[in-house]
Short mmCIF file of C-alpha atoms in Angstrom, two decimals:
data_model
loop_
_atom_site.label_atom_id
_atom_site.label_comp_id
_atom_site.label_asym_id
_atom_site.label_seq_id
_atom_site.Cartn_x
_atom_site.Cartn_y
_atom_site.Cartn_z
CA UNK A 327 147.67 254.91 285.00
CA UNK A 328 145.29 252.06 285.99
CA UNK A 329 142.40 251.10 283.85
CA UNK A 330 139.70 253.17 287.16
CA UNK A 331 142.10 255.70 286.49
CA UNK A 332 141.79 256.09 282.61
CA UNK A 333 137.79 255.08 282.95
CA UNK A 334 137.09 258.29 285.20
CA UNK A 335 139.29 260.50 282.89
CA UNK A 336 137.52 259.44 280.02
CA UNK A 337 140.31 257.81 278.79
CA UNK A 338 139.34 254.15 278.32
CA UNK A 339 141.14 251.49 275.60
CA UNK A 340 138.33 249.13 275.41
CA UNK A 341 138.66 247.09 272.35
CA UNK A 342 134.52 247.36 271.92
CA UNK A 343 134.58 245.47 267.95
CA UNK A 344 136.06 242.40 269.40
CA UNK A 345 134.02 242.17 272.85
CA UNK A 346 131.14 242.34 270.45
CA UNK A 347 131.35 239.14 269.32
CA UNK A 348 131.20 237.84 273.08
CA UNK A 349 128.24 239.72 274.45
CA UNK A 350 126.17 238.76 270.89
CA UNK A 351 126.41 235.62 271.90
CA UNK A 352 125.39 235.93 275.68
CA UNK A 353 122.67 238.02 273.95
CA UNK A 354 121.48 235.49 271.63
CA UNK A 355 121.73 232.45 274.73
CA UNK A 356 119.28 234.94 276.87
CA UNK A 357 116.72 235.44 274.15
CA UNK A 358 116.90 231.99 273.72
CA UNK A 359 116.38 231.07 277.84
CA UNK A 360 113.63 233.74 277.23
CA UNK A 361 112.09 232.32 274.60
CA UNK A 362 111.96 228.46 275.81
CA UNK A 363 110.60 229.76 279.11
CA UNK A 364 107.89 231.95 277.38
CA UNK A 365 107.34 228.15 275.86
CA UNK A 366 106.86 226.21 278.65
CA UNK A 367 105.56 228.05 281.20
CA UNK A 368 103.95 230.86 279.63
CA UNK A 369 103.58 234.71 280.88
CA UNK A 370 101.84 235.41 284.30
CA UNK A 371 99.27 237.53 283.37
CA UNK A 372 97.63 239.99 286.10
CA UNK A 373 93.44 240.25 286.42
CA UNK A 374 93.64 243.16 284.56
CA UNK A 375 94.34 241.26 281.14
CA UNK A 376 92.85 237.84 282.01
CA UNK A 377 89.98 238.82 284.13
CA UNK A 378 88.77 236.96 287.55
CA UNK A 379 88.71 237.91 290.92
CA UNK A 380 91.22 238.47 293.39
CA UNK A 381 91.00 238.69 297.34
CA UNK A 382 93.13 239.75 300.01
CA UNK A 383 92.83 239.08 303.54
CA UNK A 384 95.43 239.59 306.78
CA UNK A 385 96.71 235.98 307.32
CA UNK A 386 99.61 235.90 309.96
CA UNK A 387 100.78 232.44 310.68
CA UNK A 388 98.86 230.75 307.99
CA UNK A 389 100.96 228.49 305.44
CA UNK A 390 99.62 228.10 301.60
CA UNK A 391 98.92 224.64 302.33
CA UNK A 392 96.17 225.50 304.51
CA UNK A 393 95.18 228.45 302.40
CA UNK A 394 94.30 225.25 299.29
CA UNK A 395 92.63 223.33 301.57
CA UNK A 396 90.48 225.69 302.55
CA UNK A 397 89.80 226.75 298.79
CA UNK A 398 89.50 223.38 298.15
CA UNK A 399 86.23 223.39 300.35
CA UNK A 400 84.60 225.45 297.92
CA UNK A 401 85.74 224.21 294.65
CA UNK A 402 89.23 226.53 294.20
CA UNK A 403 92.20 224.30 295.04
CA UNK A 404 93.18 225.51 291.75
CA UNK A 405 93.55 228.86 292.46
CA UNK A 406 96.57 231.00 292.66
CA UNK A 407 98.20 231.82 295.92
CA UNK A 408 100.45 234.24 296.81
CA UNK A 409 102.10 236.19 300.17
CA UNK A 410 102.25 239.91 299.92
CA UNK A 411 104.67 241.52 302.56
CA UNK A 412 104.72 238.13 304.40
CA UNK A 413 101.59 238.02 306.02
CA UNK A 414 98.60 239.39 303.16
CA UNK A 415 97.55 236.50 301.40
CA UNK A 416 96.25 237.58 298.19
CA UNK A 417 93.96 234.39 296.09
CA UNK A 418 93.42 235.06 292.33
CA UNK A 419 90.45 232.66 290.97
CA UNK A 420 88.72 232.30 287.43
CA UNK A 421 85.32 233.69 288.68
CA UNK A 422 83.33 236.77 287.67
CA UNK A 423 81.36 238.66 290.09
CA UNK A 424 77.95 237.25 288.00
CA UNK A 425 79.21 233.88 290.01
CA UNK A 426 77.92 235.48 293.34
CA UNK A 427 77.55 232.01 295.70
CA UNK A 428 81.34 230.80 294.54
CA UNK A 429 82.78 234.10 295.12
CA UNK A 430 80.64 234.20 298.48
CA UNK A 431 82.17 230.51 299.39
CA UNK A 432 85.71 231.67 298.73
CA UNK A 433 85.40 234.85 301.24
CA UNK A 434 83.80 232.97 303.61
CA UNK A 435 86.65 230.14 303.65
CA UNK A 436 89.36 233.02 303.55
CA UNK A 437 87.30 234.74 306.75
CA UNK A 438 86.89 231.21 308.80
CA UNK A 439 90.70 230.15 307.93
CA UNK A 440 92.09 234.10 308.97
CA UNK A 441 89.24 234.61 311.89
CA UNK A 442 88.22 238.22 310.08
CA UNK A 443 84.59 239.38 309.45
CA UNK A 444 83.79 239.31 305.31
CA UNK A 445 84.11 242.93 305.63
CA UNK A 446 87.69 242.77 306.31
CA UNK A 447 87.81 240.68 302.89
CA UNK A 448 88.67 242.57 299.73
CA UNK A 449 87.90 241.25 297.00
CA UNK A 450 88.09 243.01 293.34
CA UNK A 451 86.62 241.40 290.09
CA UNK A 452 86.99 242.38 286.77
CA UNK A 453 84.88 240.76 283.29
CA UNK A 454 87.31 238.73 280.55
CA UNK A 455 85.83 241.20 277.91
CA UNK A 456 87.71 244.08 279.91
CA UNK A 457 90.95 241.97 280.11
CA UNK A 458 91.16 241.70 276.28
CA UNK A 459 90.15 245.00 276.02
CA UNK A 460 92.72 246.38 278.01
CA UNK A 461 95.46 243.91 276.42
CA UNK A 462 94.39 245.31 272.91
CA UNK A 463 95.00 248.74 274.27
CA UNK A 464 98.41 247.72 275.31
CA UNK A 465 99.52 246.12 272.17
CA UNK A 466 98.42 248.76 270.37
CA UNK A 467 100.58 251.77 272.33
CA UNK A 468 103.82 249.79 271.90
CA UNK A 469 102.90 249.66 267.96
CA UNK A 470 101.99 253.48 268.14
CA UNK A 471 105.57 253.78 269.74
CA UNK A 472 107.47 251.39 267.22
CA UNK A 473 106.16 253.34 264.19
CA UNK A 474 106.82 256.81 265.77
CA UNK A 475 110.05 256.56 267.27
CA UNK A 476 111.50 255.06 263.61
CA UNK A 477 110.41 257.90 262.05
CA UNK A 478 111.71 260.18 264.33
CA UNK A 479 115.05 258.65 263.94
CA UNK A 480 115.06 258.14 260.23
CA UNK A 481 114.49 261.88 260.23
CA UNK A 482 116.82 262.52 262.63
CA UNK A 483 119.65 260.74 261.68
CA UNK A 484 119.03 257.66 259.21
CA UNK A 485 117.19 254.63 258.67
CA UNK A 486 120.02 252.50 259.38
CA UNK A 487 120.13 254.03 262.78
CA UNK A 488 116.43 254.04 263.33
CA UNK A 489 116.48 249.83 262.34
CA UNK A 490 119.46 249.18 265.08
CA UNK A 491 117.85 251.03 267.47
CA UNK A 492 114.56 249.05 267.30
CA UNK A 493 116.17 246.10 267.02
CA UNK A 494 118.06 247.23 270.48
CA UNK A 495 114.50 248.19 271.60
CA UNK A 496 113.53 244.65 270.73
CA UNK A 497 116.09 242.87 272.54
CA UNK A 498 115.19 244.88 275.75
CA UNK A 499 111.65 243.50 275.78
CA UNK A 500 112.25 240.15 274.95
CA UNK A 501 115.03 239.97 277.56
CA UNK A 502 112.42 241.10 280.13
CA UNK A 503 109.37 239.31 279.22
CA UNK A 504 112.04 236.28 279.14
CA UNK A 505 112.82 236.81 282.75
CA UNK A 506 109.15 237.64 283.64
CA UNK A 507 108.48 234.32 282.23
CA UNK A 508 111.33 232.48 283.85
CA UNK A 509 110.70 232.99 287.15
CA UNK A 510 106.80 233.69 286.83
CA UNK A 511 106.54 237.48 287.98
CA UNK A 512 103.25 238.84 287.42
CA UNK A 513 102.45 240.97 284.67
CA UNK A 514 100.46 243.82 285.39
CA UNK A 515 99.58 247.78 283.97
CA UNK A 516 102.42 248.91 286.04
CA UNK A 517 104.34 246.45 284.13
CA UNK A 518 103.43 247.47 280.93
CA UNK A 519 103.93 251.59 282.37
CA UNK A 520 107.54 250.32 282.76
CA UNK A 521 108.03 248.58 279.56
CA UNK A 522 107.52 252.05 277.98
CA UNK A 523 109.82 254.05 280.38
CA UNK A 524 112.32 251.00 279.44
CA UNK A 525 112.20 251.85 276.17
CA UNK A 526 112.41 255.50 276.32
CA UNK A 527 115.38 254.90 278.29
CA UNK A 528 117.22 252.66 275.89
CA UNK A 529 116.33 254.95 272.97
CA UNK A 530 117.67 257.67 274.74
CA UNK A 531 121.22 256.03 275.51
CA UNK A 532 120.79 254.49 272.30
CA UNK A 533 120.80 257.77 270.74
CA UNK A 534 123.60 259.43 272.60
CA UNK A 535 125.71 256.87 271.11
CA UNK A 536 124.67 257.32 266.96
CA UNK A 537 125.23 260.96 267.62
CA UNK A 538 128.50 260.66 269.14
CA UNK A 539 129.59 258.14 266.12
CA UNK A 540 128.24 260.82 264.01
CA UNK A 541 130.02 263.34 265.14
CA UNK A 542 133.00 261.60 264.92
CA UNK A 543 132.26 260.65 261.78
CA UNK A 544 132.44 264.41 260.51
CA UNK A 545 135.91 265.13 261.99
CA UNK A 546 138.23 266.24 259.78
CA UNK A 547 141.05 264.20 261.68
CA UNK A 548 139.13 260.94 260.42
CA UNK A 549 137.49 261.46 257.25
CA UNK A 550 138.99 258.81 254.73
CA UNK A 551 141.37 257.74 257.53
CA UNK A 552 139.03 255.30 259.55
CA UNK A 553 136.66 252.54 259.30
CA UNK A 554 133.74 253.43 260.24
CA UNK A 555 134.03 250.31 262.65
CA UNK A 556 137.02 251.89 264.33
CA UNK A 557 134.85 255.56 264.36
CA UNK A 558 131.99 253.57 266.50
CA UNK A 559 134.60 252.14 268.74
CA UNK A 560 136.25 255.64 269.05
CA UNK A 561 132.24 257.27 269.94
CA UNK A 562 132.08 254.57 272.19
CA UNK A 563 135.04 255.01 274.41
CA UNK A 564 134.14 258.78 274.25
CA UNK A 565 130.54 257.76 276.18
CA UNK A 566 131.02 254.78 277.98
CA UNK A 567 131.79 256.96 281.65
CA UNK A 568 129.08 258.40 280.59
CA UNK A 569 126.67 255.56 279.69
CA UNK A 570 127.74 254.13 284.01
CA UNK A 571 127.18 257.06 285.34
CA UNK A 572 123.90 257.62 283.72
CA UNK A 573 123.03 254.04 284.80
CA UNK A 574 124.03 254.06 287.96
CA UNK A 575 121.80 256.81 289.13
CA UNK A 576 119.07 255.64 287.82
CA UNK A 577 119.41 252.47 289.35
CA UNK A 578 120.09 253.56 292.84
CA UNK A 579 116.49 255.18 293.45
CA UNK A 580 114.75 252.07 291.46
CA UNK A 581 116.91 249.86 294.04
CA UNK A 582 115.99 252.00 296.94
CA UNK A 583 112.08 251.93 295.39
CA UNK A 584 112.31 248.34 295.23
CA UNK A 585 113.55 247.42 298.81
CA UNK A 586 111.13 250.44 300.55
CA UNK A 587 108.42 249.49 298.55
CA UNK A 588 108.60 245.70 299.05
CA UNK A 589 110.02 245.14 302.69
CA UNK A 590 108.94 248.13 304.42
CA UNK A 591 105.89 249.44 302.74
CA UNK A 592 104.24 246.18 301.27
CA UNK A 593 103.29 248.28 298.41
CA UNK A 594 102.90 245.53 295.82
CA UNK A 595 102.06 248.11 292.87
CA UNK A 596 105.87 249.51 293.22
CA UNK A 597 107.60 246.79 293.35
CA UNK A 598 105.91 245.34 290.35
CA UNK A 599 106.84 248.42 288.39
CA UNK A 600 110.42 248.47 290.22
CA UNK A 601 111.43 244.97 288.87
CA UNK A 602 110.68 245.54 285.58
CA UNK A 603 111.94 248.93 285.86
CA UNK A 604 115.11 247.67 286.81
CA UNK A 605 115.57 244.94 284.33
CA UNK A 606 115.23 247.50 281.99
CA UNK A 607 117.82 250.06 283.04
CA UNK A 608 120.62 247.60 283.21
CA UNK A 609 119.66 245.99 279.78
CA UNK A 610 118.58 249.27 278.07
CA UNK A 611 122.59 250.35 279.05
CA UNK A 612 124.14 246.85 277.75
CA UNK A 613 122.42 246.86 274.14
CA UNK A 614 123.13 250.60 273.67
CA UNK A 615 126.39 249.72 274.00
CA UNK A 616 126.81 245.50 272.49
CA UNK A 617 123.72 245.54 270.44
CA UNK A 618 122.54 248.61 269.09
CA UNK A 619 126.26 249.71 268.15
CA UNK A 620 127.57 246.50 266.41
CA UNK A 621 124.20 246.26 264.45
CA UNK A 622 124.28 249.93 262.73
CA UNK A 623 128.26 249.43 262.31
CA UNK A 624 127.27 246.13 260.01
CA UNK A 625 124.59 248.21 258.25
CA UNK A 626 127.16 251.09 257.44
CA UNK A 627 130.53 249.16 256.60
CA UNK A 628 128.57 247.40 254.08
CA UNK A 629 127.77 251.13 252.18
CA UNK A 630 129.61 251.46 248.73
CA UNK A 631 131.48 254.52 250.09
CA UNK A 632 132.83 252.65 253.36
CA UNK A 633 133.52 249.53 251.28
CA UNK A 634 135.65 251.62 249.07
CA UNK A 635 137.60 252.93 252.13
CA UNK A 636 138.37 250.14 254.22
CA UNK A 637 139.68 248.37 250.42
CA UNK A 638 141.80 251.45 249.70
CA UNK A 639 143.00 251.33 253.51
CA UNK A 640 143.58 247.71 252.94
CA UNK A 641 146.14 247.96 250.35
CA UNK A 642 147.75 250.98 252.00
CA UNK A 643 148.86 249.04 254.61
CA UNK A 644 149.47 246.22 253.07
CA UNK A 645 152.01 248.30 250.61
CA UNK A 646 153.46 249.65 254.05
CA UNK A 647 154.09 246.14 255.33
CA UNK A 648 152.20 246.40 258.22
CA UNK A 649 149.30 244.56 260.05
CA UNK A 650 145.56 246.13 260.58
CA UNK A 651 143.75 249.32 258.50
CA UNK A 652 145.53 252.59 258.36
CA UNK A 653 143.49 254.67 260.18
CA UNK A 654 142.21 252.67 262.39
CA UNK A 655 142.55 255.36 265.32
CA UNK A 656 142.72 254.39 268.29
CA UNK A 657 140.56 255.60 271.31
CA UNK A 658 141.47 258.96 272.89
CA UNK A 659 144.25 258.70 275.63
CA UNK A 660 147.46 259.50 276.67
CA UNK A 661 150.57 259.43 274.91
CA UNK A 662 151.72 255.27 274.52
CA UNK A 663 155.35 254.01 275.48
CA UNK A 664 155.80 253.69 272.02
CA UNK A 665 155.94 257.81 271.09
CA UNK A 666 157.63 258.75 274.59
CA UNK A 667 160.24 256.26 274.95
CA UNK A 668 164.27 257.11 273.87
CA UNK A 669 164.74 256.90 270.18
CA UNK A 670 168.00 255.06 269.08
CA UNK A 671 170.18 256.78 266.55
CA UNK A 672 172.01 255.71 263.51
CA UNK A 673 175.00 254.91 265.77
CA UNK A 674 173.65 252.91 268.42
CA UNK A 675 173.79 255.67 270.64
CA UNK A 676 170.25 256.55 272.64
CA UNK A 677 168.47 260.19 271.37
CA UNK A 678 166.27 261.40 274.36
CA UNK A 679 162.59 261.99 272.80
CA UNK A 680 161.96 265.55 271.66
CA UNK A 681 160.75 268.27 274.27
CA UNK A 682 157.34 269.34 272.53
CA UNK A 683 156.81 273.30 272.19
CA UNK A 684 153.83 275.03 274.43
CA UNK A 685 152.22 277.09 272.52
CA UNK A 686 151.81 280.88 274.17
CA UNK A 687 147.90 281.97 274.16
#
């Protein structure tokens, strides 16, 4: 049976304690891209936190070279220009809409260079007071939803769990708000709208997993037999079709959001939230599995009771001779070469394995 085979049964080996130590460090090298680029170039923030004003016009065939100089006419060479849908040209300046004559200046320029009327000029301004206002607001909801999803956990299940999965959470945004700053998307409500569906998201695959680990946990089958390391890499195979699946439909409308949105509808506003969106999904799915896992399994093997067992396991194999925990069960499967291959007797002679007995229902 190949490994698509044993993935789509449910049946998958993966060896999830030792890939751990390979995605923690891709995880740590992203953070850290993140974090220089949040650094040096800083996050692209939308009117709607900065303030300013921001016009659109129809501009087929014009290049943003010719956009600046015309903006430079009238004092804005400095402001930011950007192509919507190929030909909306949308120009975001530092102005408030008390500055009447430069705002005037700038749609006049924008009408001469496209050949509109100022009436085909949209223009939207919004103060600096209600940018910070509206950033407060937004800090403060992803607070609000720090504070109440830990204690939702802790009640749930445990602190320990409730820490990793924030600390999942965590990862998540910074990953994001690295790549947002990387390649200088713009940050916008929609943005932050998708930041908290990302989140729900992760939580909820996040969750999925603890349970599963718990539940495992409480088998009679493993209790004092297994590490609790080995019990999280059991839950883990147990969800991981699971965990695709779940990821790949989600994906596939986002995607198809995405490309309608963008190419085909020019709707900037879904896009915006698509991207991030996106991001999210396929991170939310990878620190479920490589970052919220590994973290509560260091929390929990470090518990008196667990450091007892893997000691006692320890010297039980150690008294047996042989190599790695008792108990360290391996993920559900079928039968290995090892239990159905011929048995060699006393004599040399080859014993064909044992026929096991059906039971009758």
């Amino acid at each position: 049976m190949n490994r698509w085979q044993r993935l789509r049964r449910n049946q998958t080996r993966v060896d999830f304690p030792t890939v751990w130590k390979q995605t923690l460090r891709l995880s740590a090298t992203l953070i850290l891209i993140g974090v220089i680029a949040l650094l040096v170039r800083g996050i692209n923030l939308g009117i709607e936190f900065e303030g300013g004003t921001v016009w659109e016009a129809s501009a087929p065939g014009v290049s943003t070279a010719e956009v600046r100089d015309a903006l430079r006419g009238v004092g804005q060479a400095d402001a930011k220009i950007q192509f919507i849908g190929g030909d909306l040209v949308r120009v975001r300046a530092e102005l408030e809409a008390t500055d009447a004559s430069s705002v005037a200046g700038v749609s006049q320029a924008l009408a001469d260079l496209t050949g509109q009327s100022l009436d085909d000029i949209n223009f939207n301004s919004i103060s600096a007071s209600w940018g910070n206002e509206i950033t407060g607001k937004a800090v403060r909801a992803l607070i609000v939803f720090f504070i109440v999803v830990a204690l939702y956990i802790t009640l749930r299940l445990e602190w320990k769990m409730a820490l990793a999965a924030l600390l999942a959470v965590g990862h998540d945004i910074l990953i994001t708000i690295g790549f947002y700053a990387l390649f200088q998307f713009e940050v916008t409500p929609a943005t932050v709208i998708a930041f908290l569906t990302i989140m729900g998201y992760s939580l909820y695959d996040t969750l999925v997993v603890f349970d599963k680990a718990r539940d495992h946990q409480r088998r009679a089958a493993l209790a004092g037999r297994a590490t609790y390391t080995r019990i999280m890499n059991s839950a883990l195979n147990t969800v991981l079709m699971r965990s695709i699946n779940t990821t790949v439909t989600s994906v596939l409308p986002v995607l198809c959001m995405l490309v309608i949105g963008t190419l085909i509808l020019g709707a900037v506003t879904l896009a915006e939230f698509a991207v991030a969106l996106l991001i999210g999904l396929l991170v939310g799915t990878y620190s479920s599995l490589f970052v919220a896992a590994p973290a509560v399994t260091w929390l929990k093997e470090r518990e008196p009771q667990n450091v007892e067992l893997r000691e006692r396991l320890q010297a039980r194999a150690q008294s047996r001779g042989t190599t790695g925990l008792e108990g360290e069960v391996a993920p559900a499967g079928p039968p290995s070469a090892a239990t159905t291959s011929p048995r060699p007797s006393q004599t040399g002679t080859v014993i064909p394995p044992r026929p096991r007995k059906r039971k009758h229902r």
